Coordinates of C-alpha atoms in Angstrom, one line a residue:
X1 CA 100.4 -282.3 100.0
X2 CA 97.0 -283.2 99.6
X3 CA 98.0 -287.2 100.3
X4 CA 100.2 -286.2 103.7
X5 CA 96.7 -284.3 104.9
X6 CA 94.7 -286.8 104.2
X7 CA 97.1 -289.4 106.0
X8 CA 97.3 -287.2 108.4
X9 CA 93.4 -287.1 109.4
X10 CA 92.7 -290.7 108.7
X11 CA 95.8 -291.4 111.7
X12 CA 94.5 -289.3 114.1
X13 CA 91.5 -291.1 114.5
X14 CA 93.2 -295.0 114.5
X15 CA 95.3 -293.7 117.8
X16 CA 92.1 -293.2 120.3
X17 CA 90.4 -296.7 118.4
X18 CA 93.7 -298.9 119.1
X19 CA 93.9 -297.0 122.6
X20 CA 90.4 -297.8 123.7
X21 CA 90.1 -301.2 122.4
X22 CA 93.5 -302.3 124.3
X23 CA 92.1 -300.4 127.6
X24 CA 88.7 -302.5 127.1
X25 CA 90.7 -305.8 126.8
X26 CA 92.3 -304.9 130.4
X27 CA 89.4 -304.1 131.6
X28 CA 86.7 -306.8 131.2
X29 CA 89.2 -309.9 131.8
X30 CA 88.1 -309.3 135.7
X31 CA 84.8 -307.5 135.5
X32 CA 81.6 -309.1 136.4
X33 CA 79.3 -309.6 133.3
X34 CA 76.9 -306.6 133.6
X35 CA 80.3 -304.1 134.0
X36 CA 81.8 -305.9 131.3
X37 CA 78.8 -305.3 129.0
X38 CA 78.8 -301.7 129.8
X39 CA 82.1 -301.6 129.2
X40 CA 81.6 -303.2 126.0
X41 CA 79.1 -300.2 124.7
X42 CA 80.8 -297.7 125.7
X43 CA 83.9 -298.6 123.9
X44 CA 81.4 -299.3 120.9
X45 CA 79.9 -295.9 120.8
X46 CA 83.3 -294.1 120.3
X47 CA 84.5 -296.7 118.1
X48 CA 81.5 -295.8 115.8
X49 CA 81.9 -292.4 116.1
X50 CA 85.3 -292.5 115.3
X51 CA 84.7 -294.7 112.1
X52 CA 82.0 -292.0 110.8
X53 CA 85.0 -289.4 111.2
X54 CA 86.8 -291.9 108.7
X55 CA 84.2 -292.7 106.4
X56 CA 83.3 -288.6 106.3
X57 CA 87.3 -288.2 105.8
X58 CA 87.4 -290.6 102.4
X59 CA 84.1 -288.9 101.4
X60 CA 84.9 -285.4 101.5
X61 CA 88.7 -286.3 99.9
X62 CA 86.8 -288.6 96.8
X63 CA 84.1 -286.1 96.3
X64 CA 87.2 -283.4 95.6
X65 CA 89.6 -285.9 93.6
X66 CA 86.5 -285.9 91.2
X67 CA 83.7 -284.5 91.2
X68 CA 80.3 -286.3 88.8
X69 CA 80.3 -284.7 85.2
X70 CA 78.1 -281.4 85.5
X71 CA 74.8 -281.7 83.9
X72 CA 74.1 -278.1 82.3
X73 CA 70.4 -276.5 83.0
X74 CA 68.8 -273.1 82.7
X75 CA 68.6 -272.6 86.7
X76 CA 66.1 -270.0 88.2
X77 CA 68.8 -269.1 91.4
X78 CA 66.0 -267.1 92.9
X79 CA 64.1 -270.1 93.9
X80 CA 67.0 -272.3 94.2
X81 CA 68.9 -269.9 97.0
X82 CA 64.9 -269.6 98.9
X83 CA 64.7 -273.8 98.8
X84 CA 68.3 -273.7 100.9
X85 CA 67.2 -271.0 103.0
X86 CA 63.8 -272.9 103.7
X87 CA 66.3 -275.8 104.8
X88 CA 68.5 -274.2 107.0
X89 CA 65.6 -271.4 108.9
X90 CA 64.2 -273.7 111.3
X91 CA 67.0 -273.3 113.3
X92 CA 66.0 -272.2 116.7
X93 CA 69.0 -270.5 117.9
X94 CA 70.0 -268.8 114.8
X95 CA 68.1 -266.2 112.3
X96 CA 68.2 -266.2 109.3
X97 CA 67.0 -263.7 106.4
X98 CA 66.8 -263.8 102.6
X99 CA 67.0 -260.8 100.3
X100 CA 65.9 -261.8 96.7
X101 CA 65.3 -259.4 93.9
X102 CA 62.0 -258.9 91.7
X103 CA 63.3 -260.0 88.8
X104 CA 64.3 -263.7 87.9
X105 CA 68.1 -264.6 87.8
X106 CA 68.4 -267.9 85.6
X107 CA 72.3 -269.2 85.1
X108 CA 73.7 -272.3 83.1
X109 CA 74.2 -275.0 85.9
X110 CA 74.1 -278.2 87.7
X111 CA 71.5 -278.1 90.2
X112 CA 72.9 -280.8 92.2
X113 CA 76.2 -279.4 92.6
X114 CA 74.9 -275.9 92.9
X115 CA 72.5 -277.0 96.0
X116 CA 76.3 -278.3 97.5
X117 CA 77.6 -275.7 97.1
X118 CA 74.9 -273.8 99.0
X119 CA 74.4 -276.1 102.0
X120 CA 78.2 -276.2 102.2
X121 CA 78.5 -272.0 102.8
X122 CA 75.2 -272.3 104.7
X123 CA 76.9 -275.0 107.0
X124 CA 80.5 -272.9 107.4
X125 CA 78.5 -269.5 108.3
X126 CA 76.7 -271.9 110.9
X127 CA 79.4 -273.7 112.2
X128 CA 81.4 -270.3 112.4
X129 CA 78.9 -268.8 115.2
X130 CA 80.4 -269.3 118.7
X131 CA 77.3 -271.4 120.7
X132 CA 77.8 -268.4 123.5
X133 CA 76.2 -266.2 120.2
X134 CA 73.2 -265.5 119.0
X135 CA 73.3 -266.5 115.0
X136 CA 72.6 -263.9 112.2
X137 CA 72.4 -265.4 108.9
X138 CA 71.7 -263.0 105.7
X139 CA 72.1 -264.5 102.1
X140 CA 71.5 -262.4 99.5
X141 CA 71.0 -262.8 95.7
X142 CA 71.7 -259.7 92.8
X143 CA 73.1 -259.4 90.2
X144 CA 75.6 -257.2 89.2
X145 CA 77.1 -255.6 85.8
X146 CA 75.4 -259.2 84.1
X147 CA 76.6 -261.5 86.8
X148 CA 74.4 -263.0 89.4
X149 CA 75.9 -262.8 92.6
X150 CA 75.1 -264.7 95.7
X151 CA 76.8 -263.4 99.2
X152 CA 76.2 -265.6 102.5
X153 CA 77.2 -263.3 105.6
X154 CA 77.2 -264.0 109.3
X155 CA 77.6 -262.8 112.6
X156 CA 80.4 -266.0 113.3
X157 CA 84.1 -265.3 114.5
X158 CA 85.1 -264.2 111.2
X159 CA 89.0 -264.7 109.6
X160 CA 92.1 -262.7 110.1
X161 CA 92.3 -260.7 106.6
X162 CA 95.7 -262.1 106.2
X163 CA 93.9 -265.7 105.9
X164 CA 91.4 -264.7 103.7
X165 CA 92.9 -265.6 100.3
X166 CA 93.5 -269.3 102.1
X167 CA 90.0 -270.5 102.6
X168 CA 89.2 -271.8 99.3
X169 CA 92.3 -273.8 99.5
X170 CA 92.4 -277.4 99.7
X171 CA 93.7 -278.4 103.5
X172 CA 93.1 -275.1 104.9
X173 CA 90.3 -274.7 108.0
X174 CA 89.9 -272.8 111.2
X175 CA 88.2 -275.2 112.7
X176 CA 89.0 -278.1 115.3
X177 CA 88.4 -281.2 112.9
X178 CA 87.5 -281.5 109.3
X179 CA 89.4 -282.0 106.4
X180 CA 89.3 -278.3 104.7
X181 CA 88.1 -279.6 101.6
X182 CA 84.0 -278.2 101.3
X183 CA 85.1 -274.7 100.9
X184 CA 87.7 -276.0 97.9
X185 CA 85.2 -278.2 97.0
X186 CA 82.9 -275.0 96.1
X187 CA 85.7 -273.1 94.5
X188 CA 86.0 -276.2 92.4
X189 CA 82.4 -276.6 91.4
X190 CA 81.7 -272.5 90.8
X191 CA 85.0 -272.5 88.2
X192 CA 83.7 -275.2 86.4
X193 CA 80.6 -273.3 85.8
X194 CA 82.6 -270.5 85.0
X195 CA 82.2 -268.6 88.1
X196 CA 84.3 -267.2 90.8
X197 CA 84.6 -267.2 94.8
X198 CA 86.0 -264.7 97.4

């Protein structure tokens, strides 16, 4: 299943490439020179655009079919979960707040592959905000009966509640391009820590 998706994104990009590089052949056999060479770029640009979509594509698919050995660390989340939400505040057309308690929350980890998964739930809850909208973004970090519990909530579109069990699943998205791997991705990294998502 996994394969046929992944063949599946990888083709829809190859159709507008082979399209738009036959239309440019047509084109510049009678145009003068400066046409031709505007002709030329154009055709670049979306050819380059398209290949980033590829290489993006075999990234996100490696970085799921395996994942760098987790290097274990006492991590202080508190500061971790700020760093991220230093990152992503400066966004003009969204807010954001951070709710942190007193008291330090410090968790066996990889930091690298924590801070992924944290940019990748920061990016969703961006990317889930209609551009019509004014973005509210609230992470928040307790802990709970022993566990330390992160929660990223915004003000996006939101998912029907019969598609909520889906979202950590490879291949499943709401959105108009992308491979539906990050959220599986995260899934992937938090159970290897001995975690869980919902």
């Amino acid at each position: 299943e996994m394969a046929k998706q992944v063949a599946h994104e990888i083709k829809n990009p190859l159709t507008p490439m082979k399209l738009s590089i036959q239309h440019m052949e047509m084109r510049i056999r009678n145009a003068e020179p400066q046409e031709a060479k505007e002709i030329v770029h154009h055709v670049s640009r979306v050819l380059i655009e398209q290949i980033d979509n590829l290489s993006r594509i075999a990234s996100e698919f490696s970085s799921f079919a395996k994942l760098p050995r987790p290097e274990y660390e006492e991590i202080l989340l508190n500061d971790l979960v700020a760093s991220v939400y230093e990152l992503f505040r400066t966004r003009s057309n969204i807010k954001f707040n951070l709710y942190v308690p007193i008291d330090e929350l410090i968790v066996q980890a990889d930091r690298t592959h924590l801070i992924r998964v944290m940019n990748n739930l920061m990016k969703n809850a961006v990317q889930s905000i209609p551009s019509s909208r004014e973005g509210h973004i609230v992470i928040r970090l307790k802990e709970h009966q022993g566990h330390a519990i992160v929660m990223v909530e915004d003000n996006g579109k939101g998912i029907e509640d019969e598609l909520h069990e889906k979202v950590f699943f490879p291949n499943f998205t709401t959105k108009s391009s992308g491979t539906g791997l990050g959220l599986a991705i995260c899934k992937n990294i938090i159970e290897t820590f001995g975690g869980t998502t919902s």
